[in-house]
Coordinates of C-alpha atoms in Angstrom, one line a residue:
M1367 CA 0.0 0.0 0.0
D1368 CA 1.5 3.4 -1.0
V1369 CA 1.6 6.6 1.1
S1370 CA -1.6 8.1 -0.5
Q1371 CA -3.6 4.9 0.2
T1372 CA -2.2 4.8 3.8
E1373 CA -3.3 8.4 4.3
N1374 CA -6.7 7.7 2.8
T1375 CA -7.2 4.8 5.1
K1376 CA -6.3 6.9 8.2
N1377 CA -8.7 9.6 7.1
H1378 CA -11.5 7.0 6.7
Q1379 CA -10.8 5.5 10.1
I1380 CA -10.9 9.0 11.7
T1381 CA -14.1 9.7 9.9
M1382 CA -15.7 6.5 11.1
L1383 CA -14.6 6.9 14.7
S1384 CA -16.1 10.4 14.8
L1385 CA -19.5 9.0 14.0
P1386 CA -22.1 7.8 16.6
Q1387 CA -22.1 4.1 17.1
S1388 CA -25.6 3.8 15.5
I1389 CA -24.3 5.3 12.3
Q1390 CA -21.3 3.0 12.3
D1391 CA -23.6 0.0 12.7
K1392 CA -25.7 1.1 9.7
L1393 CA -22.6 1.5 7.5
S1394 CA -21.1 -1.8 8.6
G1395 CA -24.3 -3.6 7.7
L1396 CA -23.9 -2.6 4.1
K1397 CA -20.9 -4.9 3.7
L1398 CA -18.9 -2.6 1.6
G1399 CA -15.5 -4.0 2.4
K1400 CA -12.4 -2.3 1.0
E1401 CA -14.5 0.0 -1.3
L1402 CA -15.1 2.2 1.7
I1403 CA -11.4 3.2 2.0
K1404 CA -10.4 3.8 -1.6
T1405 CA -10.8 7.6 -1.2
S1406 CA -10.7 10.2 1.5
Q1407 CA -14.1 11.5 0.3
P1408 CA -17.2 10.1 2.0
H1409 CA -18.4 6.9 0.4
E1410 CA -21.7 7.0 -1.5
A1411 CA -23.2 4.7 1.1
M1412 CA -22.9 7.4 3.7
F1413 CA -25.4 9.5 1.7
L1414 CA -27.7 6.5 1.4
V1415 CA -28.1 6.2 5.2
L1416 CA -29.0 9.8 5.8
T1417 CA -32.8 9.2 5.6
C1418 CA -32.4 6.5 8.3
L1419 CA -30.8 8.9 10.8
N1420 CA -32.4 10.9 13.6
L1421 CA -31.7 14.6 14.2
F1422 CA -28.9 14.1 16.6
E1423 CA -27.1 11.7 14.2
L1424 CA -27.6 14.1 11.3
L1425 CA -26.1 16.9 13.2
T1426 CA -23.2 14.8 14.3
L1427 CA -22.6 13.5 10.8
S1428 CA -22.7 17.1 9.4
R1429 CA -19.6 17.9 11.4
V1430 CA -17.4 15.2 9.8
C1431 CA -16.7 17.1 6.6
R1432 CA -17.9 19.9 4.4
L1433 CA -19.3 17.6 1.7
L1434 CA -21.5 15.8 4.2
K1435 CA -22.6 19.0 5.8
D1436 CA -23.7 20.5 2.5
A1437 CA -25.5 17.3 1.5
I1438 CA -27.4 17.3 4.8
D1439 CA -28.2 21.0 4.8
D1440 CA -29.4 21.0 1.2
D1441 CA -31.6 17.9 1.2
I1442 CA -35.0 19.3 2.1
L1443 CA -36.4 15.8 2.5
L1444 CA -34.4 15.3 5.6
W1445 CA -36.0 18.3 7.3
L1446 CA -39.7 17.8 6.5
D1447 CA -40.3 15.7 9.7
I1448 CA -38.3 16.9 12.7
V1449 CA -38.2 14.9 15.9
V1450 CA -36.3 16.4 18.8
E1451 CA -35.7 13.9 21.5
S1452 CA -32.9 12.9 24.0
P1453 CA -30.1 14.0 24.2
L1454 CA -31.0 17.2 22.2
N1455 CA -34.3 18.0 24.0
M1456 CA -32.7 19.5 27.1
R1457 CA -30.3 21.7 25.1
I1458 CA -32.3 23.0 22.2
N1459 CA -33.8 26.5 22.4
D1460 CA -36.0 28.7 20.3
D1461 CA -33.2 30.0 18.0
K1462 CA -31.7 26.6 17.3
L1463 CA -35.1 25.0 16.6
L1464 CA -35.9 27.9 14.3
K1465 CA -32.7 27.3 12.4
F1466 CA -33.4 23.6 12.0
T1467 CA -37.0 24.1 10.9
S1468 CA -36.0 26.8 8.4
K1469 CA -34.2 24.0 6.4
A1470 CA -37.7 22.7 5.4
Q1471 CA -38.2 26.0 3.5
G1472 CA -41.8 26.4 4.8
R1473 CA -42.8 22.8 3.9
L1474 CA -42.5 21.3 7.4
R1475 CA -45.0 18.4 7.8
S1476 CA -44.5 17.3 11.4
L1477 CA -42.8 18.8 14.4
I1478 CA -42.3 16.5 17.4
L1479 CA -40.7 18.0 20.5
M1480 CA -40.3 15.4 23.2
N1481 CA -39.7 17.0 26.6
C1482 CA -38.1 20.2 25.1
V1483 CA -38.1 22.3 28.3
R1484 CA -36.5 25.4 26.7
I1485 CA -39.0 26.0 23.9
T1486 CA -41.3 29.0 24.5
D1487 CA -44.7 30.1 23.2
D1488 CA -43.1 32.9 21.1
G1489 CA -40.5 30.6 19.6
L1490 CA -43.1 27.9 18.6
H1491 CA -45.3 30.6 17.1
K1492 CA -42.5 31.9 14.9
I1493 CA -41.9 28.4 13.6
I1494 CA -45.6 27.9 12.9
E1495 CA -45.8 31.2 11.0
N1496 CA -43.0 30.0 8.7
N1497 CA -44.5 26.5 8.3
P1498 CA -48.3 26.9 7.8
H1499 CA -48.8 23.4 6.4
L1500 CA -47.9 21.5 9.5
E1501 CA -49.9 18.3 9.9
K1502 CA -48.5 17.0 13.2
L1503 CA -47.6 19.0 16.3
Y1504 CA -46.4 16.9 19.3
I1505 CA -45.3 18.9 22.4
P1506 CA -45.5 16.5 25.3
S1507 CA -43.8 17.8 28.5
C1508 CA -42.6 21.0 26.9
T1509 CA -43.0 22.7 30.3
Q1510 CA -42.4 26.3 29.2
L1511 CA -45.4 26.2 26.8
T1512 CA -48.6 27.6 28.1
P1513 CA -52.2 26.6 27.2
D1514 CA -53.0 30.0 25.8
G1515 CA -49.8 29.9 23.7
V1516 CA -50.7 26.5 22.3
V1517 CA -54.2 27.8 21.5
R1518 CA -52.7 30.7 19.6
V1519 CA -50.5 28.3 17.6
V1520 CA -53.3 25.9 16.8
K1521 CA -55.6 28.7 15.7
S1522 CA -52.9 30.1 13.5
L1523 CA -52.3 26.7 11.9
T1524 CA -56.0 26.0 11.3
D1525 CA -56.8 29.5 10.1
Q1526 CA -54.0 29.4 7.5
S1527 CA -54.2 26.0 6.0
N1528 CA -56.4 23.7 8.1
K1529 CA -54.0 20.8 7.6
L1530 CA -53.3 20.1 11.2
K1531 CA -54.5 16.6 12.0
F1532 CA -52.7 15.4 15.1
L1533 CA -52.0 17.2 18.3
R1534 CA -50.1 15.8 21.4
L1535 CA -50.4 17.7 24.7
E1536 CA -49.4 15.3 27.4
N1537 CA -48.0 17.1 30.5
V1538 CA -48.7 20.6 29.1
H1539 CA -49.7 22.1 32.4
N1540 CA -52.9 24.0 33.3
L1541 CA -55.0 22.8 30.4
T1542 CA -58.7 23.2 31.0
E1543 CA -61.8 21.8 29.5
E1544 CA -62.3 25.1 27.7
H1545 CA -58.9 24.8 26.0
L1546 CA -59.8 21.3 25.0
Q1547 CA -63.0 22.5 23.4
I1548 CA -61.1 25.0 21.4
F1549 CA -58.8 22.4 20.1
H1550 CA -61.7 20.1 19.2
S1551 CA -63.3 23.0 17.3
C1552 CA -60.1 23.9 15.4
L1553 CA -59.4 20.4 14.4
K1554 CA -63.1 19.6 13.8
I1555 CA -63.1 16.7 16.2
N1556 CA -66.0 14.9 17.6
P1557 CA -64.9 13.7 21.1
E1558 CA -67.3 10.8 20.9
E1559 CA -65.4 9.4 18.0
Q1560 CA -62.1 9.3 19.8
K1561 CA -60.8 5.7 20.3
P1562 CA -60.3 4.6 23.9
K1563 CA -56.7 4.2 25.1
V1564 CA -55.4 1.2 26.9
Y1565 CA -52.4 1.7 29.2
L1566 CA -50.7 -1.5 28.0
S1567 CA -50.6 -0.5 24.4
Y1568 CA -49.8 3.1 25.2
G1569 CA -46.9 2.1 27.4
L1570 CA -45.3 -0.3 25.0
F1571 CA -45.6 2.1 22.0
P1572 CA -44.8 5.8 22.1
A1573 CA -47.4 8.5 21.6
L1574 CA -46.4 8.6 18.0
S1575 CA -48.5 5.5 17.4
D1576 CA -51.7 6.9 18.9
T1577 CA -54.3 7.2 16.2
N1578 CA -56.5 9.8 17.9
A1579 CA -56.3 13.4 16.8
I1580 CA -55.7 14.6 20.4
D1581 CA -54.2 12.5 23.1
V1582 CA -55.6 14.2 26.2
E1583 CA -59.2 14.4 27.5
V1584 CA -61.1 15.3 30.6
C1585 CA -60.6 12.7 33.4
P1586 CA -64.1 11.6 34.6
K1587 CA -62.8 11.3 38.1
C1588 CA -60.7 14.4 38.9
K1589 CA -61.9 16.5 35.9
D1590 CA -58.3 17.5 34.9
V1591 CA -57.2 17.4 31.3
K1592 CA -54.8 14.4 31.1
L1593 CA -54.1 11.1 29.4
V1594 CA -57.1 9.0 30.3
F1595 CA -57.1 5.2 30.0
E1596 CA -59.7 2.4 30.0
C1597 CA -59.3 -1.0 31.5
P1598 CA -58.6 -3.9 29.1
R1599 CA -60.3 -6.5 31.3
E1600 CA -63.6 -7.7 30.1
T1601 CA -65.1 -7.6 33.6
C1602 CA -64.3 -3.8 33.7
R1603 CA -65.5 -2.9 30.2
S1604 CA -69.1 -3.4 31.2
K1605 CA -68.6 -1.0 34.1
N1606 CA -67.6 1.8 31.7
K1607 CA -71.2 2.0 30.6
R1608 CA -72.0 3.0 34.2
P1609 CA -70.0 6.2 34.9
L1610 CA -70.2 5.9 38.7
Q1611 CA -68.6 2.4 38.6
A1612 CA -66.3 2.9 35.6
C1613 CA -62.6 2.3 36.0
K1614 CA -61.7 4.9 33.4
G1615 CA -59.5 7.7 34.4
C1616 CA -56.0 9.2 34.6
L1617 CA -53.1 7.3 36.3
L1618 CA -53.4 9.5 39.4
C1619 CA -57.0 8.5 39.9
I1620 CA -56.7 4.8 38.9
P1621 CA -53.4 3.1 39.2
R1622 CA -52.7 0.6 36.4
C1623 CA -50.6 -2.5 36.2
E1624 CA -47.4 -2.1 34.1
G1625 CA -47.8 -5.7 32.9
C1626 CA -51.4 -5.9 31.7
G1627 CA -52.7 -2.3 31.9
G1628 CA -55.6 -3.3 34.1
C1629 CA -56.8 -1.3 37.1
V1630 CA -55.4 -2.5 40.5
D1631 CA -56.3 -1.9 44.2
V1632 CA -53.6 -1.1 46.7
D1633 CA -54.0 -4.5 48.4
E1634 CA -53.8 -6.4 45.0
T1635 CA -50.3 -5.3 44.0
G1636 CA -46.9 -7.1 44.3
E1637 CA -43.7 -5.4 45.3
T1638 CA -41.2 -4.7 42.5
A1639 CA -37.6 -3.8 42.4
C1640 CA -38.4 -0.8 40.1
L1641 CA -41.2 0.4 42.4
D1642 CA -43.8 0.3 39.5
V1643 CA -47.3 -1.0 40.0
V1644 CA -47.8 -4.7 39.0
C1645 CA -50.9 -6.8 39.7
L1646 CA -50.6 -10.1 41.5
D1647 CA -51.3 -12.1 38.4
C1648 CA -48.5 -10.4 36.5
W1649 CA -46.2 -10.5 39.5
L1650 CA -46.3 -14.2 39.7
Q1651 CA -45.2 -14.6 36.1
L1652 CA -42.1 -12.3 36.3
P1653 CA -38.6 -13.5 37.2
K1654 CA -37.6 -12.5 40.7
C1655 CA -34.4 -11.3 42.3
N1656 CA -32.4 -14.1 44.0
L1657 CA -32.1 -12.1 47.2
C1658 CA -35.2 -10.0 47.8
N1659 CA -37.6 -12.0 45.6
K1660 CA -38.8 -8.8 43.8
P1661 CA -39.2 -8.7 40.0
Y1662 CA -38.7 -5.9 37.5
C1663 CA -41.7 -4.9 35.4
H1664 CA -41.5 -5.3 31.6
R1665 CA -40.7 -1.6 31.2
H1666 CA -37.5 -2.0 33.3
A1667 CA -36.5 -5.5 32.1
D1668 CA -33.4 -4.1 30.6
N1669 CA -32.1 -3.4 34.2
I1670 CA -31.8 -7.2 34.8
Q1671 CA -28.2 -8.4 35.1
W1672 CA -28.5 -12.2 34.7
S1673 CA -26.3 -14.4 36.8
P1674 CA -23.5 -16.5 35.1
P1675 CA -24.6 -19.5 33.0
Y1676 CA -23.8 -22.0 35.9
S1677 CA -26.4 -20.3 38.1
S1678 CA -29.9 -19.1 37.6
G1679 CA -31.9 -15.9 38.2
F1680 CA -30.5 -12.4 38.8
V1681 CA -29.7 -9.8 41.5
C1682 CA -31.5 -6.5 41.4
D1683 CA -29.7 -3.1 41.5
T1684 CA -30.7 -2.4 45.1
C1685 CA -29.4 -5.8 46.4
S1686 CA -26.3 -5.5 44.3
A1687 CA -25.5 -2.1 45.7
E1688 CA -26.1 -3.4 49.3
M1689 CA -23.8 -6.3 48.7
E1690 CA -21.0 -4.1 47.3
Q1691 CA -21.4 -1.8 50.3
W1692 CA -21.2 -4.7 52.7
L1693 CA -18.1 -6.2 51.0
A1694 CA -16.4 -2.8 51.1
S1695 CA -17.0 -2.2 54.7
P1696 CA -14.3 -3.2 57.2
C1697 CA -14.7 -6.4 59.1

């Protein structure tokens, strides 16, 4: 291998190492072999994976070289559906979001802001003014947004193009039934046609998969505007026809099992290592910690550190920490 080839190989290795692991995995799956290191310029395959990357990965890749940056900035298709999630959600502000959305050149179709705590009413309204054809607006847990600010944004969208079809407002504080009625009117929604939500399916799949136009409704128990779930159990479905006995409500009013999504009473739950609510039927089916006999629910199953092959079961994080502390203490 001559000097130029060696230099190209080094450049490629530096480029690859500067990419997030998720991007490296996508490229390695293409099985390009030595073709990837024949030139110091990015391989064509790197342009093919752009549509598969999230916002954080796109921004990281754009810092690798000028050619990739220009390709990402100039491809309008990459910016029509913007999803801001971890780790960007805690850092992005109005100015940065306005810069990203401007790359859609007024054709933004969906804006999904997951827990973006620095986005304000004025910042969101500026973006909406520049992108009147927005079809999806998801702003769950964007704590600086106010109900009146969201109403102004929704009215602006529906007055300009009337293309807004989906609105997600989970954990937008101080929403009232009056605000909800305005949203229903703007989106031309009949609340009676909204499909009931079951906590099990909502917990396993993100809010993106919810087919209802609006995710929140008035809780029949506390009258607050929140996510409201119905019980999947057949014995409880008949109760929903009788409002006084119905087990339909928000999670604060009616605790639900993380395993099956059914309603549970305080004396019908099993203790878990993750402190989540699990009914006794689901508790019996979950693997337990070898020391405290507490399971993890399905949502926290990734926390399980299984014992070596020659033994069975696992030790939960709490017991593991207590063991380490005991071993480290002087005799």
